[in-house]
Coordinates of C-alpha atoms in Angstrom, one line a residue:
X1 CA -19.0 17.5 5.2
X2 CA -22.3 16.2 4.8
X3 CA -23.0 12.5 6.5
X4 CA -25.9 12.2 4.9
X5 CA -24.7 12.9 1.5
X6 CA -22.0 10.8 2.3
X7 CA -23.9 7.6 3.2
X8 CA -26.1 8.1 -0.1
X9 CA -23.3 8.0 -2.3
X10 CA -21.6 4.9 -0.6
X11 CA -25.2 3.1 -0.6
X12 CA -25.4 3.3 -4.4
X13 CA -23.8 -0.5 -5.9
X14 CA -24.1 0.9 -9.5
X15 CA -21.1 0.9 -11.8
X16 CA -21.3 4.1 -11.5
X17 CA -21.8 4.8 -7.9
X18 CA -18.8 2.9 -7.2
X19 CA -16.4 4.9 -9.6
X20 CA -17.4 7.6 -8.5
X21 CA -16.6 6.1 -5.1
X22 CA -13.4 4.4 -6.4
X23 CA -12.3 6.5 -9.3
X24 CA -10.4 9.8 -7.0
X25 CA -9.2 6.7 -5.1
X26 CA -7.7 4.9 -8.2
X27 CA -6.3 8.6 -9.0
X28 CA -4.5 8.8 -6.1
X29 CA -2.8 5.4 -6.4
X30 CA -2.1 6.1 -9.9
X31 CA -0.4 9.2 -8.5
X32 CA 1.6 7.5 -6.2
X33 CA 2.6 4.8 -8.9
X34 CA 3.8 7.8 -11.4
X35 CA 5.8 9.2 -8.5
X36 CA 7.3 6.0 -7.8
X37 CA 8.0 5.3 -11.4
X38 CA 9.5 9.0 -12.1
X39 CA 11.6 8.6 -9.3
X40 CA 12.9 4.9 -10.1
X41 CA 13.7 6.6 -13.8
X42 CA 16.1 9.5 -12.2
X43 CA 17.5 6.6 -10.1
X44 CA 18.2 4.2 -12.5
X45 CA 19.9 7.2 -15.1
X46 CA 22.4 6.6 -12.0
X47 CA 23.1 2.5 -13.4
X48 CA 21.9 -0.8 -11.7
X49 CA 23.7 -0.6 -8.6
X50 CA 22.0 2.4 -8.0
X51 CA 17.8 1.1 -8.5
X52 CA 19.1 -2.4 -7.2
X53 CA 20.2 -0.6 -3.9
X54 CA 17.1 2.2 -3.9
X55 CA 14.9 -1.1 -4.7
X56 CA 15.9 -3.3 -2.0
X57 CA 15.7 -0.3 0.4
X58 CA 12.3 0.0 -1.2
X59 CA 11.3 -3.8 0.1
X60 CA 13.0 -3.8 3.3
X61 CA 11.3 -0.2 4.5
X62 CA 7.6 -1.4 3.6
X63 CA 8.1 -4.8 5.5
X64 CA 9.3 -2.8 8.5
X65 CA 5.9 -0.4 8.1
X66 CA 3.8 -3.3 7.5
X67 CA 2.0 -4.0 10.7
X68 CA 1.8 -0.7 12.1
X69 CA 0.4 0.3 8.4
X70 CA -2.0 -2.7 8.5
X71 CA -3.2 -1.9 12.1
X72 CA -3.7 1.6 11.5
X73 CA -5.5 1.0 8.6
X74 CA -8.1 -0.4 10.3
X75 CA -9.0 3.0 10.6
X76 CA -11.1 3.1 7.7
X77 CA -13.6 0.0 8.7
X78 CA -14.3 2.0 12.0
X79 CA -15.3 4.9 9.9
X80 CA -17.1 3.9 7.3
X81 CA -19.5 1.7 10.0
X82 CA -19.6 4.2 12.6
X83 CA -21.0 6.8 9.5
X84 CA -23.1 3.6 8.2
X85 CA -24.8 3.9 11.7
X86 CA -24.7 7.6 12.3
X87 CA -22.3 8.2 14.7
X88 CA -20.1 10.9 12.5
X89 CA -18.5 11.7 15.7
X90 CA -17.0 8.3 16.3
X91 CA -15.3 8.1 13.1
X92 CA -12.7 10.8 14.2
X93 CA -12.5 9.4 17.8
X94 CA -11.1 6.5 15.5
X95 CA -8.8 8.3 13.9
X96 CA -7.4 10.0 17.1
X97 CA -6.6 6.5 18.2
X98 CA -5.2 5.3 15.2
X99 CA -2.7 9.0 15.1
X100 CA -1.5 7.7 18.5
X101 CA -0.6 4.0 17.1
X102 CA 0.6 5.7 14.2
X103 CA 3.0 7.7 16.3
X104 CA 4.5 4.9 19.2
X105 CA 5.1 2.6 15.9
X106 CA 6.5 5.4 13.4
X107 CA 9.0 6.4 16.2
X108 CA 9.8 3.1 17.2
X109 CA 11.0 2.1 13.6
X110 CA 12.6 5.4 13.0
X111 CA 14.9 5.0 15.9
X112 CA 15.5 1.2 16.4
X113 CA 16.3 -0.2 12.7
X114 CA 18.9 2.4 11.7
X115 CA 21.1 0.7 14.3
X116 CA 20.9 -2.3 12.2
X117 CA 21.0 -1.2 8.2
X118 CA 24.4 -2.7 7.6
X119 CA 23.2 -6.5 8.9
X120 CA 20.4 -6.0 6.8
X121 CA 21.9 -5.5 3.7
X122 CA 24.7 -8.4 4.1
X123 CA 21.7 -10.6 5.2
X124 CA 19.9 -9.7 2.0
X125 CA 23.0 -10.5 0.3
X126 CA 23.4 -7.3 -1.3
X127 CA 26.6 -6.6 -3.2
X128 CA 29.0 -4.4 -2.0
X129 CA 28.6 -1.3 -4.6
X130 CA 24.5 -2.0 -3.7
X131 CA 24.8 -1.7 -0.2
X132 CA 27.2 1.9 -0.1
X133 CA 24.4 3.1 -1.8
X134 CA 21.1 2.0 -0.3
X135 CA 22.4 2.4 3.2
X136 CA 22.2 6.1 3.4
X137 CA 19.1 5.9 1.0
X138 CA 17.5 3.5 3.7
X139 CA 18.4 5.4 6.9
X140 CA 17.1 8.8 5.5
X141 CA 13.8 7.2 4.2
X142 CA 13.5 6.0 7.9
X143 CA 13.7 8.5 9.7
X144 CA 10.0 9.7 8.7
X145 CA 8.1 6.8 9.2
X146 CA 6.1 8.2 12.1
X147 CA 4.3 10.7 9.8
X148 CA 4.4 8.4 6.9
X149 CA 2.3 5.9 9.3
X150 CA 0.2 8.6 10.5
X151 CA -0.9 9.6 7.3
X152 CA -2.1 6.3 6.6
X153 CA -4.5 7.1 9.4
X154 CA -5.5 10.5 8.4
X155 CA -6.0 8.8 4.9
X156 CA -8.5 5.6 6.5
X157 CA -10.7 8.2 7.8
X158 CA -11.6 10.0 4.4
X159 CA -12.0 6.9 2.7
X160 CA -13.9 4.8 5.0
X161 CA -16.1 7.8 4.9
X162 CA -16.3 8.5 1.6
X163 CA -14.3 11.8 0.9
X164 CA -11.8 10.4 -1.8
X165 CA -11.6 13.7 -3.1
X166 CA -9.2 15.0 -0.6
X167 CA -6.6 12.0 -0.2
X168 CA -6.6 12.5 -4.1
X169 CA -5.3 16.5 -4.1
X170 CA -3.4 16.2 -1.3
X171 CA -1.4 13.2 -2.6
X172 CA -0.9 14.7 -6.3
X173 CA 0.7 17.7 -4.2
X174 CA 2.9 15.5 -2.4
X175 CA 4.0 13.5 -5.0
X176 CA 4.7 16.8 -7.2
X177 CA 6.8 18.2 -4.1
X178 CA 8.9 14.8 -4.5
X179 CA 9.4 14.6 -8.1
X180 CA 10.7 18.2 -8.1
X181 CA 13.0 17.3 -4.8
X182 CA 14.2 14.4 -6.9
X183 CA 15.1 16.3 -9.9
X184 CA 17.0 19.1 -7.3
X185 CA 18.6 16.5 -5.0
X186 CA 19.5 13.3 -7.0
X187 CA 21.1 16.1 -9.9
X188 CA 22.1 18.9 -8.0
X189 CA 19.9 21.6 -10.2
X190 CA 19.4 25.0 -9.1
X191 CA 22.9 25.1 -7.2
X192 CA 21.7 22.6 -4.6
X193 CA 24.2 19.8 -4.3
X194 CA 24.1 16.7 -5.9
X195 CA 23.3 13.8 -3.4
X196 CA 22.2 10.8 -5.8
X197 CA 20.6 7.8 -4.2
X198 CA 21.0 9.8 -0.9
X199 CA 19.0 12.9 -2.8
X200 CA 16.5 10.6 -3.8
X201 CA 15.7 8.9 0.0
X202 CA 16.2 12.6 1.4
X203 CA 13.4 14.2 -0.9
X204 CA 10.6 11.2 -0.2
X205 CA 11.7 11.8 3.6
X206 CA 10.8 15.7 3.4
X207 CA 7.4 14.8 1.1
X208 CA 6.6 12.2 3.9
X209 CA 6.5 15.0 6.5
X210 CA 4.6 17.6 4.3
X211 CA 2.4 14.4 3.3
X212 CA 1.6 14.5 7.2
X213 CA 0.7 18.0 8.0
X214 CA -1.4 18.6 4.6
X215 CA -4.2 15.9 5.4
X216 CA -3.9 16.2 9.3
X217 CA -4.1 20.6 9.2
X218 CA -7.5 19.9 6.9
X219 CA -9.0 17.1 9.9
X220 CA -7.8 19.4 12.5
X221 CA -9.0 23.1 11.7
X222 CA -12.9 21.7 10.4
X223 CA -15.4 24.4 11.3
X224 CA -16.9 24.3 14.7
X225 CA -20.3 23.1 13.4
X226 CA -18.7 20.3 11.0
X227 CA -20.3 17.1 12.2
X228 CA -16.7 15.3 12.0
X229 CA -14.8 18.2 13.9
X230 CA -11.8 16.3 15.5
X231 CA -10.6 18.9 17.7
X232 CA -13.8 17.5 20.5
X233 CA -12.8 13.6 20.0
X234 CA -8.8 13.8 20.6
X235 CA -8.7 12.1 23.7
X236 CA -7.1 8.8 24.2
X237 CA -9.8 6.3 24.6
X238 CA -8.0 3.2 25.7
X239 CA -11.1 0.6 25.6
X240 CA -11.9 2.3 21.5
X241 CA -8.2 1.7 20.8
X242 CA -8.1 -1.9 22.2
X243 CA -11.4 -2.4 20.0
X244 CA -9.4 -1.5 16.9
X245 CA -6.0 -3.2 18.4
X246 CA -8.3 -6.3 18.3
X247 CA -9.2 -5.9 14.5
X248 CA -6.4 -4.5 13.3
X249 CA -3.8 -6.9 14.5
X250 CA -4.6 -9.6 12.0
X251 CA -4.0 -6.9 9.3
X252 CA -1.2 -5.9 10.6
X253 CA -0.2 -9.4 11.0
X254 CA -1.2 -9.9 7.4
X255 CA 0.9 -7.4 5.6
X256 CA 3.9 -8.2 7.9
X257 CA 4.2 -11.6 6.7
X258 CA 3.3 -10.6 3.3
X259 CA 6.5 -8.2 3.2
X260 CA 8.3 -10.1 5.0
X261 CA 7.7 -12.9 2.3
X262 CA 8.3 -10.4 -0.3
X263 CA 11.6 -9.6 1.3
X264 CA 13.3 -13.2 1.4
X265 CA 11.7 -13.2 -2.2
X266 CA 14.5 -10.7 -3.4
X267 CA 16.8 -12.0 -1.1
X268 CA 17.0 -14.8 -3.2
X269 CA 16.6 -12.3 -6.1
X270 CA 19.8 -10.6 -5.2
X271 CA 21.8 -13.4 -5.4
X272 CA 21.2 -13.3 -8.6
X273 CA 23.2 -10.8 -8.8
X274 CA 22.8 -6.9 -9.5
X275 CA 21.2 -7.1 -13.2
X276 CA 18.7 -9.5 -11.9
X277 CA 18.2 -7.5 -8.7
X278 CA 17.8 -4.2 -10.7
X279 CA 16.2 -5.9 -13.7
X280 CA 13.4 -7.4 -10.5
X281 CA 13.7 -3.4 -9.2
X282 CA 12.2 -1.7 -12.6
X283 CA 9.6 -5.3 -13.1
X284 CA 7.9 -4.4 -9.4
X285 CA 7.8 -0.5 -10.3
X286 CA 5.6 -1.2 -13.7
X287 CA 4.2 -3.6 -11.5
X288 CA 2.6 -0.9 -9.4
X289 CA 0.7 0.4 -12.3
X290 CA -1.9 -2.6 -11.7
X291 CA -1.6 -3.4 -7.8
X292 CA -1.8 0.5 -6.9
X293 CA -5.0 1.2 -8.7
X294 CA -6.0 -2.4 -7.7
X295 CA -5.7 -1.0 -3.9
X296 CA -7.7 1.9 -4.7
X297 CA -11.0 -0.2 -5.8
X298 CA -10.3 -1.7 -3.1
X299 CA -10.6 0.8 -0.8
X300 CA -13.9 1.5 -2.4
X301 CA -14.7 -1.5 -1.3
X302 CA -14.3 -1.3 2.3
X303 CA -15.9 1.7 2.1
X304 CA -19.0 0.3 0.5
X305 CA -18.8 -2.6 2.6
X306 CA -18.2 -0.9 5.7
X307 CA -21.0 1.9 5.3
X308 CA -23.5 -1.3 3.6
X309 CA -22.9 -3.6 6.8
X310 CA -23.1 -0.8 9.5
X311 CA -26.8 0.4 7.9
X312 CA -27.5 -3.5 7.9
X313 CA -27.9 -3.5 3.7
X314 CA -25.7 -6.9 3.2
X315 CA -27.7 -7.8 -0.2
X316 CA -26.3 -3.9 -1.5
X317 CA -22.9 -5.2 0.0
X318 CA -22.5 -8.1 -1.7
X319 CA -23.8 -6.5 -5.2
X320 CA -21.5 -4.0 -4.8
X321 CA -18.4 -5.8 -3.6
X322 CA -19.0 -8.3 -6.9
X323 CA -18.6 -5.2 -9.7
X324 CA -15.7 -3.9 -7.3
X325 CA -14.3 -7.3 -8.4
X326 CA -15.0 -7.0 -12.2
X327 CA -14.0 -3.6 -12.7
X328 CA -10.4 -4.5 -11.2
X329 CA -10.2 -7.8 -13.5
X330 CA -10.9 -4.9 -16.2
X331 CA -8.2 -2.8 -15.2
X332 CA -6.1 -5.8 -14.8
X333 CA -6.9 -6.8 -18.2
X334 CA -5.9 -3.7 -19.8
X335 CA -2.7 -3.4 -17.7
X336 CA -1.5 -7.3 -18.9
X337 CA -2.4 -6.0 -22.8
X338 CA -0.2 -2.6 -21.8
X339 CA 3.2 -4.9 -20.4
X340 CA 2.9 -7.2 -23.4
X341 CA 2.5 -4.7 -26.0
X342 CA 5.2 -2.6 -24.6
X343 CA 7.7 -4.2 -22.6
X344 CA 10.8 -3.1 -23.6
X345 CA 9.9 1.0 -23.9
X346 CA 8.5 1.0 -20.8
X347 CA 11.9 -0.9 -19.8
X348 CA 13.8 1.6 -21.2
X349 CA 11.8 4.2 -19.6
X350 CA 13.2 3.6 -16.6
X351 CA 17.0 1.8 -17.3
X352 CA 18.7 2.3 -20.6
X353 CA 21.0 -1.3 -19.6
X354 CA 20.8 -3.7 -22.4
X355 CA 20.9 -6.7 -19.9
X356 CA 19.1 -5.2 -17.7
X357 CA 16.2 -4.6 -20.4
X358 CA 16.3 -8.1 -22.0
X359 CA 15.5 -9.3 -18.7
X360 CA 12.5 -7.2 -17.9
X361 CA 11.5 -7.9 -21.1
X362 CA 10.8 -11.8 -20.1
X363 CA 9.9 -10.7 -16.7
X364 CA 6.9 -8.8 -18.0
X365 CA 5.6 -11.6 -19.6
X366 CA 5.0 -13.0 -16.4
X367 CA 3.7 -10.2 -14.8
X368 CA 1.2 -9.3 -16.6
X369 CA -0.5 -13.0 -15.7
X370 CA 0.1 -12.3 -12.0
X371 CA -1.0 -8.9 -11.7
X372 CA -4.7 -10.2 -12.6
X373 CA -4.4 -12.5 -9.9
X374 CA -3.0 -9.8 -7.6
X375 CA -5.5 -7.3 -7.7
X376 CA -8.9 -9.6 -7.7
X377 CA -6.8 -10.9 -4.3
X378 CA -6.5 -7.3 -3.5
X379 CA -10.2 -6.0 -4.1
X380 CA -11.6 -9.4 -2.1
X381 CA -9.4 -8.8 0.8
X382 CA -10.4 -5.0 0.4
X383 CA -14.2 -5.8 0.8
X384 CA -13.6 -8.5 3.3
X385 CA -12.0 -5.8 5.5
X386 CA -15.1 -3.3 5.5
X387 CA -16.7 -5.9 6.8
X388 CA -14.2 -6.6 9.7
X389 CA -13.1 -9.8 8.6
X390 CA -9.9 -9.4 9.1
X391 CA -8.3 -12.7 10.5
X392 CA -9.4 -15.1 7.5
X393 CA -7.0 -13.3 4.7
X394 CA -4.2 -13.4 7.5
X395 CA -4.8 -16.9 7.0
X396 CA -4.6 -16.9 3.8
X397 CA -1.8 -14.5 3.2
X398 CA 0.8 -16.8 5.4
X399 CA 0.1 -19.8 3.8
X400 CA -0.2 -18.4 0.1
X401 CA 3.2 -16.4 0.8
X402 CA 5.3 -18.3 3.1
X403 CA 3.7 -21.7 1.8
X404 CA 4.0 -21.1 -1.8
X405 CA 5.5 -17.6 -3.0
X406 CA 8.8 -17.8 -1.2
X407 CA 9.6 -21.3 -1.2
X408 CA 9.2 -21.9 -5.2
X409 CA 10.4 -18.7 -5.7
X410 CA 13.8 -20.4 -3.7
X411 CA 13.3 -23.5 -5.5
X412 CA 12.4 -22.4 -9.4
X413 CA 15.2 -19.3 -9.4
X414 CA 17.9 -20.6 -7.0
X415 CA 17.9 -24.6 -7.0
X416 CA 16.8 -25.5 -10.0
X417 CA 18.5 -22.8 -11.6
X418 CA 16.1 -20.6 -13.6
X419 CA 17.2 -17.3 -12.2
X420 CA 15.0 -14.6 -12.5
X421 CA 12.2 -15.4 -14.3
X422 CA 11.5 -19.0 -12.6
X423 CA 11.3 -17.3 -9.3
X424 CA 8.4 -15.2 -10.6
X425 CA 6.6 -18.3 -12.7
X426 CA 6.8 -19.7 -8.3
X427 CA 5.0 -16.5 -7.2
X428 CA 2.6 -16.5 -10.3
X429 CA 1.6 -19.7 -8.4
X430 CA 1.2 -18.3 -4.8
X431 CA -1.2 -15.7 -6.6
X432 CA -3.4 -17.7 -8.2
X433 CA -4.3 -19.5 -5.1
X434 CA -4.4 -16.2 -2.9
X435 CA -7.1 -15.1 -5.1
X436 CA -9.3 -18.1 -5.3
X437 CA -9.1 -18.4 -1.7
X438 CA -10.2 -14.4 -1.2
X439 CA -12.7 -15.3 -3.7
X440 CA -14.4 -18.1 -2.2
X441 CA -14.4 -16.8 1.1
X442 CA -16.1 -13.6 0.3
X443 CA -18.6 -16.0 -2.1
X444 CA -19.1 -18.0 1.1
X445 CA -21.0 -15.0 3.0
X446 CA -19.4 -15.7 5.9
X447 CA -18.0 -12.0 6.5
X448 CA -22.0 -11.1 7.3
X449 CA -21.8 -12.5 11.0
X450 CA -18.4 -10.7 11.9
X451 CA -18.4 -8.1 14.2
X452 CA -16.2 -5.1 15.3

């Protein structure tokens, strides 16, 4: 790869420049969102039990890869502003020492939480029938979080750089290697046997591990004269690591609690019961159709930001970070038309439960309102990361989501009884005030005096 070529076409804030950036990057996530909603469709032909248990799993797996998938992350802003100051070679040393976080974390989940999947699921307050099937599912899943985290490294590096091309084939393969595992496992085709919710877990383990070794064999055989050839930079370099420790944690940090909000949201979801809890299940996987795209603008940008700020361009920055921001309140738009339009066949897409569909039905409603919200919060916190400021959204982030997501999610759909669809008009209300505040603080200018 090129790092000049590379710089140019993260310097230019056009429209344009920044789909071009952005658009393999919105592919990918859009990838990623059909496998997610392909396999939640072959789950749910199982009944609600069965998505209510794969989707709790779902919740309870991310929040345990939060921080080390925050932290790791971080990878990116190190790239992109080690290219933006031409040092090429710096931006794999990064990635070396984000691969080693990657690998203490990945193996510290995979071998401590299975000891504990039971507790988990009566703490969630799971039914019975949810938790003999999301057990299994959960352990399985677990067990390749080290390459899963890893990944994310590998994945930092090519955007922060600029190369969304090759996240964006690599992923389609993956998530055609897990659609096809689904189909064999979850129904037993081709004489294989038929594992259901276990199949399911056991084919996005295997695509986690092939997931890995695609995107780390193309960093690690580069030609000798490649100007980002990692096999000279992959020695640990304890005072770069602590550098990226230091910036990373409050992502990390971030994400964590943002989970980890997320998670005592459908604990008070699943005592609902199961048709609210699978109902809630098949709302967050249309969901993903606006907050996975959402992540992928705003991985352009941190890239633009990153790259903008390390060459010292911060009027370009800010130009570009503000049409990141419209073109995801575009998308957004179009996604909120798409839910209210079509609620119930995209619910039936994925559950053919009557009960279960009337209450996606409302649930939409709501979402489409909140998705907005999400991604602008999303693109701002995406473009305040390339720029290393990392510790203000953390801020933000715990007090939107443990200040005002959880607690009138509690108090709409528990105590003053509106079930479902209150708990989600209490988020829609966290949401709002997440984005202003990412918003204002990336109006304010502030981000220009941060350093990494």
């Amino acid at each position: 790869m090129d790092p000049d070529k590379l710089r140019q076409r993260a310097m230019d804030p056009s429209y344009r420049g920044i789909l071009r950036l952005g658009g393999p990057a919105v592919l990918t996530m859009l990838s990623q969102t059909l496998m997610s909603f392909v396999d939640a469709a072959m789950v749910g032909r199982l009944g609600a039990a069965a998505i209510a248990g794969v989707g709790l799993t779902g919740t309870l797996i991310w929040g345990m890869y939060s921080f080390f998938d925050g932290l790791v992350d971080i990878t990116g802003t190190f790239a992109a502003q080690e290219l933006g100051a031409n040092r090429p070679s710096n931006a794999t040393k990064a990635t070396w020492q984000g691969l080693y976080i990657g690998l203490i974390g990945g193996l510290f989940l995979a071998l401590l939480f299975p000891l504990f999947t039971d507790t988990l699921f009566e703490w969630m307050g799971a039914a019975p029938d949810v938790g003999e099937l999301g057990v299994p599912y959960f352990n399985v899943r677990l067990r390749s979080a080290p390459f899963l985290i890893m990944t994310m490294a590998i994945v930092s590096l090519y955007r922060g750089i600029g190369d969304m091309t090759t996240p964006l084939w690599t992923g389609i393969a993956i998530n055609i290697l897990n659609i096809l595992l689904d189909a064999v496992l979850i129904f037993g085709l081709f004489g294989a046997p038929k594992l259901g919710v276990y199949g399911a877990g056991l084919a996005t383990a295997i695509s986690n591990v092939v997931g890995f070794l695609l995107p780390f064999g193309l960093f690690i055989f580069r030609d000798v004269n490649d100007p980002f050839i990692a096999r000279k930079t992959w020695h640990l370099d304890p005072a770069y690591l602590w550098r990226m420790v230091k910036v990373g944690v409050p992502q990390g940090v971030m994400w964590t609690l943002d989970m980890g909000a997320f998670i005592f949201f459908s604990a008070v979801i699943a005592r609902l019961g199961t048709v609210s809890l699978a109902a809630n299940e098949v709302g967050v996987r249309l969901l993903s159709l606006s907050f996975m795209p959402a992540y992928g603008l705003s991985a352009a940008g941190a890239t633009v930001m990153g790259q903008m700020k390390g060459a010292g361009e911060l009027a370009l920055a800010r130009l570009a970070c503000g049409r990141v921001l419209m073109m995801t309140l575009f998308y957004t738009a179009l996604v909120a038309a798409i839910f209210l339009a079509f609620s119930e066949p995209l619910a039936k897409l994925v559950i053919d439960s009557p009960e279960v569909v009337t209450q996606v039905v409302g649930l939409l409603a709501i979402l489409a309102l909140l998705q907005s919200f999400d991604g602008l919060a999303i693109a701002a916190s995406g473009c305040l990361r390339g720029a290393g400021d990392t510790r203000f959204p953390m801020l933000v982030m715990i007090g939107c989501q443990w200040g005002l997501f959880f607690p009138l999610g509690y108090l709409f759909g528990l105590r003053l009884g509106l079930g479902l669809h209150g708990a989600w008009v209490g988020g829609l209300i966290g949401y709002m005030v997440m984005a202003l505040l990412m918003l204002l603080r990336l109006r304010s200018n502030r981000w220009e005096s941060k350093q990494i």
